[in-house]
Short mmCIF file of C-alpha atoms in Angstrom, two decimals:
data_model
loop_
_atom_site.label_atom_id
_atom_site.label_comp_id
_atom_site.label_asym_id
_atom_site.label_seq_id
_atom_site.Cartn_x
_atom_site.Cartn_y
_atom_site.Cartn_z
CA UNK A 11 53.78 -34.17 -28.83
CA UNK A 12 50.16 -32.43 -29.07
CA UNK A 13 47.06 -33.98 -27.99
CA UNK A 14 45.83 -35.92 -31.39
CA UNK A 15 41.81 -37.18 -30.63
CA UNK A 16 40.64 -41.06 -30.71
CA UNK A 17 39.62 -41.57 -34.76
CA UNK A 18 38.26 -44.61 -36.03
CA UNK A 19 38.87 -46.25 -38.96
CA UNK A 20 35.55 -47.66 -40.71
CA UNK A 21 37.37 -50.49 -43.50
CA UNK A 22 40.30 -51.39 -41.65
CA UNK A 23 38.38 -51.48 -38.09
CA UNK A 24 41.13 -50.73 -36.36
CA UNK A 25 41.80 -47.32 -33.62
CA UNK A 26 44.67 -45.33 -32.76
CA UNK A 27 45.60 -43.60 -29.85
CA UNK A 28 48.52 -40.66 -29.61
CA UNK A 29 49.05 -39.42 -26.23
CA UNK A 30 50.53 -35.56 -24.51
CA UNK A 31 54.06 -37.09 -24.23
CA UNK A 32 57.07 -38.65 -25.20
CA UNK A 33 56.90 -42.68 -24.73
CA UNK A 34 60.47 -42.45 -21.84
CA UNK A 35 62.70 -45.64 -21.97
CA UNK A 36 63.87 -46.35 -25.53
CA UNK A 37 67.39 -46.06 -24.22
CA UNK A 38 67.31 -46.65 -20.13
CA UNK A 39 65.13 -48.39 -18.01
CA UNK A 40 62.52 -47.11 -15.54
CA UNK A 41 64.37 -47.02 -12.51
CA UNK A 42 65.01 -42.83 -12.36
CA UNK A 43 62.78 -42.49 -9.07
CA UNK A 44 62.49 -39.22 -6.58
CA UNK A 45 64.63 -39.27 -3.71
CA UNK A 46 61.75 -38.43 -1.67
CA UNK A 47 57.58 -38.66 -2.08
CA UNK A 48 54.98 -38.22 0.91
CA UNK A 49 53.07 -41.52 1.27
CA UNK A 50 51.52 -42.68 4.71
CA UNK A 51 51.72 -45.71 5.57
CA UNK A 52 48.08 -47.76 7.35
CA UNK A 53 48.49 -50.57 9.28
CA UNK A 54 45.92 -52.84 10.48
CA UNK A 55 45.29 -51.64 13.13
CA UNK A 56 46.49 -47.99 13.77
CA UNK A 57 47.47 -44.90 11.18
CA UNK A 58 50.63 -43.26 11.56
CA UNK A 59 52.02 -40.94 8.99
CA UNK A 60 55.83 -41.60 7.26
CA UNK A 61 58.25 -39.98 4.58
CA UNK A 62 59.26 -42.22 2.44
CA UNK A 63 63.12 -41.26 1.33
CA UNK A 64 66.55 -43.35 0.02
CA UNK A 65 64.38 -45.57 -1.97
CA UNK A 66 67.54 -46.57 -3.65
CA UNK A 67 69.87 -47.52 -1.06
CA UNK A 68 73.17 -48.74 -1.82
CA UNK A 69 73.47 -52.12 -0.85
CA UNK A 70 70.00 -53.63 -3.38
CA UNK A 71 71.54 -51.09 -5.44
CA UNK A 72 74.35 -53.70 -5.76
CA UNK A 73 72.94 -57.51 -4.78
CA UNK A 74 71.33 -57.78 -7.70
CA UNK A 75 72.86 -57.50 -11.18
CA UNK A 76 71.34 -58.31 -15.01
CA UNK A 77 68.65 -60.94 -15.03
CA UNK A 78 68.85 -61.46 -10.82
CA UNK A 79 65.06 -62.30 -9.87
CA UNK A 80 63.98 -61.90 -6.33
CA UNK A 81 60.64 -62.86 -5.82
CA UNK A 82 58.43 -60.22 -3.30
CA UNK A 83 55.77 -62.29 -1.20
CA UNK A 84 53.95 -60.00 1.06
CA UNK A 85 50.66 -57.73 1.75
CA UNK A 86 51.21 -53.94 0.52
CA UNK A 87 53.54 -52.71 2.57
CA UNK A 88 55.71 -49.76 2.27
CA UNK A 89 59.25 -50.99 0.97
CA UNK A 90 57.44 -52.62 -2.00
CA UNK A 91 58.68 -49.39 -4.59
CA UNK A 92 61.90 -49.69 -2.17
CA UNK A 93 62.88 -53.27 -2.87
CA UNK A 94 62.24 -53.52 -6.69
CA UNK A 95 63.52 -50.15 -8.14
CA UNK A 96 66.65 -51.45 -5.24
CA UNK A 97 66.77 -54.79 -6.90
CA UNK A 98 66.21 -53.53 -10.63
CA UNK A 99 67.94 -50.90 -11.06
CA UNK A 100 70.72 -52.67 -12.53
CA UNK A 101 68.91 -55.33 -14.36
CA UNK A 102 66.94 -56.86 -11.94
CA UNK A 103 64.56 -58.50 -12.17
CA UNK A 104 61.14 -58.13 -9.01
CA UNK A 105 58.80 -62.05 -9.69
CA UNK A 106 54.75 -60.58 -7.93
CA UNK A 107 53.45 -63.23 -6.15
CA UNK A 108 49.94 -62.67 -4.54
CA UNK A 109 50.47 -63.36 -0.44
CA UNK A 110 47.68 -65.57 -0.52
CA UNK A 111 49.46 -68.56 -2.30
CA UNK A 112 50.34 -71.94 -0.04
CA UNK A 113 53.51 -73.56 0.12
CA UNK A 114 52.53 -75.70 -3.66
CA UNK A 115 51.63 -72.23 -5.29
CA UNK A 116 54.17 -69.92 -3.82
CA UNK A 117 56.76 -72.91 -5.00
CA UNK A 118 55.25 -72.35 -8.63
CA UNK A 119 55.85 -69.40 -8.62
CA UNK A 120 58.94 -69.62 -7.51
CA UNK A 121 60.79 -72.63 -10.09
CA UNK A 122 58.88 -71.16 -13.13
CA UNK A 123 60.57 -67.12 -12.69
CA UNK A 124 64.27 -68.96 -11.46
CA UNK A 125 64.23 -66.53 -8.11
CA UNK A 126 66.65 -66.70 -5.96
CA UNK A 127 65.81 -64.03 -3.32
CA UNK A 128 62.67 -63.66 -1.39
CA UNK A 129 61.76 -60.51 -0.10
CA UNK A 130 58.95 -61.15 2.78
CA UNK A 131 55.99 -60.24 4.63
CA UNK A 132 55.40 -60.63 8.34
CA UNK A 133 53.82 -63.49 8.59
CA UNK A 134 54.74 -65.48 6.09
CA UNK A 135 57.95 -66.79 6.99
CA UNK A 136 57.07 -70.20 7.22
CA UNK A 137 55.91 -70.41 3.69
CA UNK A 138 59.29 -68.55 2.71
CA UNK A 139 61.18 -71.00 4.31
CA UNK A 140 59.54 -74.07 3.60
CA UNK A 141 60.03 -73.36 -0.09
CA UNK A 142 63.16 -71.68 0.24
CA UNK A 143 64.19 -75.95 1.30
CA UNK A 144 62.10 -77.20 -1.23
CA UNK A 145 63.55 -74.99 -3.92
CA UNK A 146 67.50 -76.09 -2.43
CA UNK A 147 68.81 -72.07 -4.64
CA UNK A 148 67.25 -69.84 -3.03
CA UNK A 149 70.65 -67.30 -1.21
CA UNK A 150 68.12 -65.07 1.47
CA UNK A 151 65.12 -64.74 2.40
CA UNK A 152 64.33 -60.84 3.53
CA UNK A 153 62.22 -60.26 5.89
CA UNK A 154 60.34 -56.84 6.44
CA UNK A 155 59.10 -56.49 9.60
CA UNK A 156 60.45 -58.61 12.79
CA UNK A 157 62.99 -60.79 12.90
CA UNK A 158 62.60 -64.39 11.94
CA UNK A 159 66.10 -67.22 12.27
CA UNK A 160 66.93 -67.92 8.83
CA UNK A 161 65.76 -64.78 7.43
CA UNK A 162 67.70 -61.54 6.84
CA UNK A 163 67.06 -58.51 8.05
CA UNK A 164 65.31 -56.43 4.86
CA UNK A 165 65.97 -52.79 6.87
CA UNK A 166 69.84 -53.26 6.59
CA UNK A 167 69.32 -52.57 3.18
CA UNK A 168 67.84 -49.97 3.29
CA UNK A 169 70.54 -48.59 6.29
CA UNK A 170 73.15 -48.14 3.76
CA UNK A 171 74.11 -45.18 2.53
CA UNK A 172 75.07 -46.58 -0.87
CA UNK A 173 78.20 -43.63 -1.13
CA UNK A 174 80.59 -46.58 -2.80
CA UNK A 175 78.07 -46.85 -5.53
CA UNK A 176 78.80 -46.72 -9.36
CA UNK A 177 76.59 -47.94 -11.74
CA UNK A 178 77.65 -51.47 -14.18
CA UNK A 179 74.69 -52.70 -16.31
CA UNK A 180 73.81 -51.42 -19.46
CA UNK A 181 70.08 -52.15 -19.65
CA UNK A 182 68.10 -53.29 -22.91
CA UNK A 183 64.99 -51.31 -22.77
CA UNK A 184 63.66 -53.26 -25.21
CA UNK A 185 63.97 -56.81 -24.43
CA UNK A 186 65.03 -56.99 -20.72
CA UNK A 187 62.86 -57.83 -18.60
CA UNK A 188 61.89 -55.96 -14.99
CA UNK A 189 58.64 -56.92 -13.87
CA UNK A 190 57.63 -60.76 -14.16
CA UNK A 191 53.36 -60.61 -12.69
CA UNK A 192 51.62 -64.01 -12.72
CA UNK A 193 48.48 -63.87 -14.65
CA UNK A 194 46.25 -67.24 -14.28
CA UNK A 195 45.41 -68.56 -17.86
CA UNK A 196 42.75 -71.66 -18.73
CA UNK A 197 45.74 -74.45 -18.35
CA UNK A 198 45.83 -73.82 -15.66
CA UNK A 199 48.80 -72.96 -13.63
CA UNK A 200 49.70 -69.19 -13.74
CA UNK A 201 51.96 -67.66 -16.11
CA UNK A 202 54.99 -65.24 -16.07
CA UNK A 203 54.18 -62.32 -17.89
CA UNK A 204 57.39 -60.84 -19.19
CA UNK A 205 57.39 -57.22 -19.04
CA UNK A 206 60.24 -55.31 -20.07
CA UNK A 207 61.38 -52.02 -19.35
CA UNK A 208 59.84 -50.36 -21.92
CA UNK A 209 56.56 -51.86 -21.72
CA UNK A 210 56.77 -50.24 -17.89
CA UNK A 211 57.92 -46.77 -19.14
CA UNK A 212 55.68 -46.43 -21.61
CA UNK A 213 52.65 -47.70 -18.65
CA UNK A 214 53.96 -45.32 -15.99
CA UNK A 215 53.62 -42.07 -18.74
CA UNK A 216 50.01 -43.21 -19.66
CA UNK A 217 49.36 -42.72 -16.88
CA UNK A 218 51.40 -39.02 -16.28
CA UNK A 219 48.70 -38.62 -18.74
CA UNK A 220 46.38 -36.03 -16.99
CA UNK A 221 43.66 -37.60 -19.93
CA UNK A 222 44.12 -41.07 -17.40
CA UNK A 223 44.41 -40.05 -14.17
CA UNK A 224 42.24 -36.05 -14.50
CA UNK A 225 44.82 -35.48 -10.43
CA UNK A 226 46.63 -32.56 -9.54
CA UNK A 227 49.11 -31.94 -6.81
CA UNK A 228 46.27 -31.27 -4.25
CA UNK A 229 44.88 -34.99 -3.97
CA UNK A 230 44.98 -37.50 -1.94
CA UNK A 231 45.20 -41.20 -2.99
CA UNK A 232 44.70 -43.83 -1.46
CA UNK A 233 46.65 -47.06 -1.73
CA UNK A 234 45.13 -50.72 -0.69
CA UNK A 235 44.49 -52.62 -3.80
CA UNK A 236 47.33 -55.70 -4.02
CA UNK A 237 50.27 -54.41 -5.75
CA UNK A 238 51.14 -58.53 -6.57
CA UNK A 239 48.38 -57.24 -9.07
CA UNK A 240 48.94 -54.99 -11.87
CA UNK A 241 46.48 -52.39 -11.32
CA UNK A 242 47.81 -51.84 -7.58
CA UNK A 243 51.01 -52.17 -9.01
CA UNK A 244 50.71 -49.77 -11.73
CA UNK A 245 49.01 -47.30 -8.73
CA UNK A 246 51.12 -47.65 -6.89
CA UNK A 247 54.00 -46.09 -9.09
CA UNK A 248 51.51 -43.87 -10.41
CA UNK A 249 51.57 -41.97 -6.96
CA UNK A 250 55.48 -42.07 -6.78
CA UNK A 251 56.27 -40.38 -10.37
CA UNK A 252 53.36 -37.60 -10.54
CA UNK A 253 54.18 -37.25 -6.56
CA UNK A 254 51.39 -37.35 -4.99
CA UNK A 255 50.52 -37.65 -1.91
CA UNK A 256 49.55 -41.30 -1.14
CA UNK A 257 47.70 -43.35 1.86
CA UNK A 258 48.15 -47.29 2.03
CA UNK A 259 46.27 -50.12 3.18
CA UNK A 260 48.15 -53.63 3.98
CA UNK A 261 44.39 -54.96 1.84
CA UNK A 262 40.98 -53.76 1.99
CA UNK A 263 39.64 -53.67 5.37
CA UNK A 264 36.19 -52.30 5.80
CA UNK A 265 36.09 -49.97 8.72
CA UNK A 266 39.78 -48.79 8.00
CA UNK A 267 39.13 -48.47 4.74
CA UNK A 268 36.51 -46.27 6.07
CA UNK A 269 37.94 -43.98 8.46
CA UNK A 270 41.67 -43.82 6.51
CA UNK A 271 39.25 -41.83 3.41
CA UNK A 272 37.39 -39.85 6.41
CA UNK A 273 40.08 -38.22 8.51
CA UNK A 274 43.29 -38.25 5.42
CA UNK A 275 40.69 -36.59 3.12
CA UNK A 276 40.99 -39.12 0.34
CA UNK A 277 40.40 -38.12 -3.38
CA UNK A 278 40.97 -40.86 -5.48
CA UNK A 279 41.79 -44.11 -5.92
CA UNK A 280 41.66 -47.57 -7.85
CA UNK A 281 39.03 -49.63 -7.44
CA UNK A 282 37.23 -53.38 -8.44
CA UNK A 283 33.07 -54.15 -8.53
CA UNK A 284 32.71 -55.62 -4.69
CA UNK A 285 34.12 -52.58 -3.35
CA UNK A 286 32.07 -50.48 -5.70
CA UNK A 287 28.76 -52.64 -4.36
CA UNK A 288 29.84 -52.42 -0.42
CA UNK A 289 29.76 -48.48 -0.79
CA UNK A 290 26.72 -48.03 -2.62
CA UNK A 291 24.55 -50.88 0.34
CA UNK A 292 26.98 -50.96 3.57
CA UNK A 293 25.34 -49.44 6.51
CA UNK A 294 29.06 -48.31 7.02
CA UNK A 295 29.32 -45.85 4.68
CA UNK A 296 27.24 -43.59 6.89
CA UNK A 297 28.81 -42.62 9.23
CA UNK A 298 32.02 -41.52 7.63
CA UNK A 299 32.17 -38.51 5.69
CA UNK A 300 33.41 -39.67 2.54
CA UNK A 301 32.73 -35.79 0.63
CA UNK A 302 36.24 -35.88 0.03
CA UNK A 303 35.89 -38.62 -3.23
CA UNK A 304 36.06 -36.97 -6.60
CA UNK A 305 37.44 -39.68 -8.50
CA UNK A 306 37.32 -43.71 -8.12
CA UNK A 307 38.68 -45.95 -11.58
CA UNK A 308 36.84 -48.78 -11.29
CA UNK A 309 38.23 -52.29 -12.93
CA UNK A 310 38.97 -56.44 -12.59
CA UNK A 311 35.62 -56.97 -13.94
CA UNK A 312 32.58 -55.20 -16.11
CA UNK A 313 30.55 -52.57 -13.49
CA UNK A 314 26.49 -52.26 -14.20
CA UNK A 315 25.06 -49.35 -14.91
CA UNK A 316 22.87 -49.80 -11.84
CA UNK A 317 25.69 -49.38 -9.26
CA UNK A 318 27.67 -47.09 -10.77
CA UNK A 319 24.09 -44.84 -10.61
CA UNK A 320 24.23 -46.04 -7.18
CA UNK A 321 27.12 -44.90 -5.43
CA UNK A 322 27.26 -41.44 -7.33
CA UNK A 323 23.90 -40.26 -6.20
CA UNK A 324 25.00 -41.81 -2.34
CA UNK A 325 28.40 -40.25 -2.45
CA UNK A 326 27.11 -37.06 -3.96
CA UNK A 327 27.19 -36.10 -7.72
CA UNK A 328 30.26 -34.87 -7.98
CA UNK A 329 31.75 -37.88 -7.98
CA UNK A 330 33.29 -39.82 -11.01
CA UNK A 331 33.21 -43.17 -11.35
CA UNK A 332 35.75 -43.93 -14.35
CA UNK A 333 35.26 -47.34 -15.70
CA UNK A 334 38.71 -48.99 -16.71
CA UNK A 335 38.76 -51.94 -18.84
CA UNK A 336 43.10 -53.57 -18.91
CA UNK A 337 45.39 -56.90 -18.66
CA UNK A 338 48.45 -57.90 -17.08
CA UNK A 339 49.98 -58.54 -20.50
CA UNK A 340 49.12 -55.13 -21.65
CA UNK A 341 50.76 -53.64 -18.46
CA UNK A 342 46.86 -52.29 -16.92
CA UNK A 343 45.08 -49.76 -18.77
CA UNK A 344 43.63 -50.21 -22.49
CA UNK A 345 40.69 -48.20 -21.98
CA UNK A 346 38.94 -45.32 -19.99
CA UNK A 347 35.31 -43.54 -19.66
CA UNK A 348 33.91 -41.82 -16.79
CA UNK A 349 30.20 -41.44 -16.45
CA UNK A 350 30.16 -38.58 -18.39
CA UNK A 351 30.88 -40.11 -21.03
CA UNK A 352 28.29 -43.56 -21.94
CA UNK A 353 26.81 -45.80 -18.88
CA UNK A 354 28.37 -49.35 -19.70
CA UNK A 355 30.55 -48.64 -22.21
CA UNK A 356 34.81 -49.22 -20.64
CA UNK A 357 35.69 -46.34 -22.29
CA UNK A 358 37.60 -44.65 -25.42
CA UNK A 359 42.02 -45.83 -26.11
CA UNK A 360 44.17 -44.81 -23.72
CA UNK A 361 47.04 -43.15 -24.65
CA UNK A 362 49.64 -44.76 -27.42
CA UNK A 363 47.13 -47.85 -28.08
CA UNK A 364 46.25 -49.14 -30.96
CA UNK A 365 42.91 -51.64 -31.03
CA UNK A 366 41.18 -53.51 -33.84
CA UNK A 367 37.99 -55.70 -33.54
CA UNK A 368 38.48 -58.98 -35.82
CA UNK A 369 36.37 -62.14 -36.59
CA UNK A 370 36.18 -64.89 -34.66
CA UNK A 371 36.81 -67.07 -36.65
CA UNK A 372 38.09 -65.79 -40.24
CA UNK A 373 40.17 -62.81 -38.15
CA UNK A 374 39.38 -61.00 -40.05
CA UNK A 375 39.16 -57.03 -39.23
CA UNK A 376 35.96 -55.55 -38.78
CA UNK A 377 34.03 -51.89 -38.30
CA UNK A 378 32.10 -50.28 -35.68
CA UNK A 379 29.31 -51.65 -34.02
CA UNK A 380 30.32 -55.61 -35.07
CA UNK A 381 31.26 -58.36 -32.87
CA UNK A 382 34.33 -59.92 -32.33
CA UNK A 383 37.65 -59.88 -30.80
CA UNK A 384 39.57 -57.22 -29.10
CA UNK A 385 43.08 -57.39 -30.04
CA UNK A 386 45.29 -54.49 -28.95
CA UNK A 387 48.99 -53.06 -29.64
CA UNK A 388 51.84 -50.76 -28.43
CA UNK A 389 54.45 -50.10 -26.38
CA UNK A 390 52.86 -51.78 -23.17
CA UNK A 391 51.75 -54.86 -25.08
CA UNK A 392 54.22 -57.48 -23.72
CA UNK A 393 56.41 -59.61 -25.55
CA UNK A 394 54.60 -63.30 -24.21
CA UNK A 395 54.47 -65.22 -21.38
CA UNK A 396 58.47 -66.49 -19.35
CA UNK A 397 59.46 -70.14 -20.64
CA UNK A 398 55.71 -71.23 -21.99
CA UNK A 399 56.77 -70.55 -25.92
CA UNK A 400 53.04 -72.44 -26.71
CA UNK A 401 51.02 -69.99 -24.84
CA UNK A 402 52.54 -66.90 -26.35
CA UNK A 403 52.06 -68.44 -29.43
CA UNK A 404 48.66 -68.57 -28.61
CA UNK A 405 48.03 -65.06 -26.88
CA UNK A 406 50.16 -62.67 -28.88
CA UNK A 407 50.32 -62.66 -32.82
CA UNK A 408 53.39 -62.30 -34.69
CA UNK A 409 53.10 -58.85 -35.24
CA UNK A 410 52.79 -58.13 -31.74
CA UNK A 411 48.82 -57.21 -31.30
CA UNK A 412 47.93 -58.83 -28.08
CA UNK A 413 44.18 -61.37 -28.30
CA UNK A 414 42.15 -60.92 -25.47
CA UNK A 415 40.08 -63.38 -25.44
CA UNK A 416 37.50 -60.60 -24.73
CA UNK A 417 34.37 -60.21 -27.63
CA UNK A 418 33.35 -56.87 -27.73
CA UNK A 419 32.98 -54.04 -30.75
CA UNK A 420 33.16 -50.57 -30.57
CA UNK A 421 30.94 -47.71 -32.29
CA UNK A 422 31.21 -44.53 -34.20
CA UNK A 423 32.82 -42.03 -31.30
CA UNK A 424 35.03 -44.79 -30.39
CA UNK A 425 33.73 -46.25 -26.92
CA UNK A 426 34.28 -49.72 -26.71
CA UNK A 427 31.58 -52.83 -25.36
CA UNK A 428 32.57 -55.65 -23.78
CA UNK A 429 30.15 -58.71 -24.40
CA UNK A 430 31.22 -61.72 -23.77
CA UNK A 431 34.36 -63.90 -22.75
CA UNK A 432 36.36 -66.36 -25.37
CA UNK A 433 38.81 -66.40 -22.32
CA UNK A 434 37.71 -69.10 -19.39
CA UNK A 435 38.57 -67.21 -16.81
CA UNK A 436 36.78 -67.48 -13.55
CA UNK A 437 37.28 -63.44 -11.88
CA UNK A 438 36.64 -63.73 -8.51
CA UNK A 439 36.06 -60.08 -6.32
CA UNK A 440 38.55 -59.49 -9.31
CA UNK A 441 41.09 -62.44 -8.97
CA UNK A 442 41.26 -64.81 -11.80
CA UNK A 443 40.78 -68.85 -11.18
CA UNK A 444 42.05 -71.04 -14.23
CA UNK A 445 38.74 -74.05 -14.34
CA UNK A 446 41.87 -76.43 -15.34
CA UNK A 447 43.84 -75.59 -11.91
CA UNK A 448 40.25 -77.29 -10.00
CA UNK A 449 39.61 -78.88 -12.47
CA UNK A 450 42.53 -81.18 -12.39
CA UNK A 451 42.83 -81.16 -8.50
CA UNK A 452 39.21 -82.00 -8.49
CA UNK A 453 40.46 -85.51 -10.70
CA UNK A 454 42.89 -86.34 -7.62
CA UNK A 455 40.18 -86.69 -5.41
CA UNK A 456 40.00 -90.69 -5.22
CA UNK A 457 35.89 -90.44 -5.88
CA UNK A 458 35.79 -87.99 -8.81
CA UNK A 459 36.06 -89.00 -12.39
CA UNK A 460 35.29 -86.22 -14.49
CA UNK A 461 34.70 -82.68 -13.52
CA UNK A 462 34.04 -79.04 -14.25
CA UNK A 463 34.61 -75.18 -13.23
CA UNK A 464 32.92 -72.36 -14.24
CA UNK A 465 32.42 -68.62 -12.94
CA UNK A 466 28.16 -68.38 -11.31
CA UNK A 467 27.93 -64.68 -11.67
CA UNK A 468 26.97 -62.73 -8.36
CA UNK A 469 26.22 -59.32 -7.93
CA UNK A 470 29.54 -58.53 -5.10
CA UNK A 471 32.48 -60.72 -6.12
CA UNK A 472 31.61 -61.03 -10.15
CA UNK A 473 31.68 -64.35 -10.07
CA UNK A 474 32.24 -67.85 -7.99
CA UNK A 475 33.88 -71.26 -8.89
CA UNK A 476 31.74 -73.51 -9.04
CA UNK A 477 31.86 -77.17 -9.71
CA UNK A 478 29.88 -79.77 -11.59
CA UNK A 479 31.04 -82.80 -10.65
CA UNK A 480 30.67 -86.72 -12.17
CA UNK A 481 31.50 -89.34 -8.76
CA UNK A 482 32.19 -92.30 -8.54
CA UNK A 483 29.69 -95.26 -8.55
CA UNK A 484 28.17 -95.82 -5.30
CA UNK A 485 30.38 -93.22 -3.47
CA UNK A 486 29.91 -91.18 -0.52
CA UNK A 487 31.12 -88.44 -1.07
CA UNK A 488 29.45 -84.91 -0.61
CA UNK A 489 29.50 -81.38 -1.79
CA UNK A 490 31.35 -80.31 0.85
CA UNK A 491 33.67 -82.67 1.01
CA UNK A 492 35.13 -81.98 -2.36
CA UNK A 493 35.02 -78.81 -0.77
CA UNK A 494 36.78 -79.01 2.04
CA UNK A 495 38.82 -80.63 -0.45
CA UNK A 496 40.26 -77.87 -2.74
CA UNK A 497 39.96 -75.23 0.02
CA UNK A 498 43.04 -77.71 1.23
CA UNK A 499 44.86 -77.36 -1.53
CA UNK A 500 44.45 -73.66 -3.04
CA UNK A 501 44.35 -69.89 -1.24
CA UNK A 502 40.49 -68.58 -0.74
CA UNK A 503 39.57 -66.92 -3.78
CA UNK A 504 39.88 -70.43 -5.85
CA UNK A 505 37.89 -71.72 -3.59
CA UNK A 506 33.86 -73.57 -4.81
CA UNK A 507 32.37 -70.15 -3.30
CA UNK A 508 29.76 -71.53 -6.19
CA UNK A 509 29.07 -74.65 -4.65
CA UNK A 510 29.54 -78.32 -6.19
CA UNK A 511 26.80 -79.93 -8.39
CA UNK A 512 26.81 -83.70 -8.68
CA UNK A 513 25.04 -84.95 -12.16
CA UNK A 514 25.51 -88.07 -14.73
CA UNK A 515 28.22 -86.98 -17.10
CA UNK A 516 29.93 -83.69 -18.50
CA UNK A 517 29.14 -82.01 -21.60
CA UNK A 518 30.98 -82.20 -24.23
CA UNK A 519 31.82 -82.29 -27.87
CA UNK A 520 33.10 -84.61 -30.16
CA UNK A 521 36.55 -83.88 -30.04
CA UNK A 522 35.90 -83.52 -26.01
CA UNK A 523 36.32 -80.18 -24.93
CA UNK A 524 33.80 -78.76 -22.52
CA UNK A 525 30.88 -77.04 -23.94
CA UNK A 526 31.23 -74.58 -20.75
CA UNK A 527 28.95 -72.27 -21.88
CA UNK A 528 25.94 -74.77 -21.82
CA UNK A 529 27.40 -75.32 -17.62
CA UNK A 530 27.35 -72.07 -17.47
CA UNK A 531 23.21 -72.05 -17.88
CA UNK A 532 22.83 -74.31 -15.54
CA UNK A 533 25.05 -72.68 -12.85
CA UNK A 534 22.88 -69.34 -13.81
CA UNK A 535 19.66 -71.89 -13.13
CA UNK A 536 21.19 -72.75 -9.69
#
């Protein structure tokens, strides 16, 4: 298909963008992997090279059938694409979990997804085994590294040649779910986003479009964003489907991060605002040669123009820093913009997408330069939330449009801008924190009678979860007590990093809904 520019329709408020290549997945699944792709895993404390082959091991092809669910609980590992491709080839589903989850949080993912297998990274065996005992229906736990009683060795699956494998499942790419990432919501517990084979194939083709990444065979990509997150997951597979060389880190480790860029001549990577700020401000950056970097894609939260300019100036004027916009519900990329376009904009529509701005009250489409809720449509838009029809109906319109919960507008040239969020989600270091989840936990404290949690803006981390609390009369509970209470129940990104504020009453409207805008104003004055 020939390239077509974005077109703005002032009368309807709808933008559409075609793509340069046809969408795959109309009549098949997504598991057509290259036979070999060069990957270099870089574990903490060491650097070693490896060629990744045998992605579809024989035992893995036959173990999971249509609808079977395997959950991955692991930091980034070279085994991630292997277990995904092997488990999904015959119609299995892979559920993705944050390795920072404690046992209670992970149990919710396992129960909600219906997982009966778990693949676990080193050091997380205790969590997996504890949850398996609680749930009671886990058939097998596969350990990526090491050997622990009660866990099978993942390497044994890879060692099988697969000579006896015969495909025997017909996947419906339109209806069948292939991956189940979890997205936090204002109602509290994370929700499973049903990504079908067609959704994922469309996203893959979006990243094959030269306009999306702008890379070639000489580029070296760094993978360090968490693979359980939609952006990290898509970038991982972009390296596979485009046959890019890739260097993988288990997570962001500042000194190792800089060392790897220098030694492996990394030229491109996806980042989040805290990493961009680190590159702009950290004295450690001056110790390394980062001139190989030519393209960075920043997403998860807005990036200020000042920070954009600072990092480009420090790393060299030839660096292209692209801001992107996406959601788990859209399988990552909605729009992308480089610094050569308009600072402050999150870009123009990516391939295959439709966008409209609607009035928040009337739901009528708006024209250019009019603020309203951003709504999107296209083959990447997922069908909804797993086992949660109520949340699906609230977020997805019957005609397929996804209500993003973000307020924004597009200008006369089709550039998109985000102004505010209708959603109440807090974004700390690019990770979602649901206020309702923390509020529910706070109300379990014997000395707390009411609570509200909001995000307080922070230059480096995006937003800091901050609690406003009403304590029982005569209670001696301290802010530190409340912070420790929450820290004992949730993973680090959900901790009350913004602190705890005691007040006489939580501001609410006549119907009892928390007035979060008023509380956010209070938080910004702290």
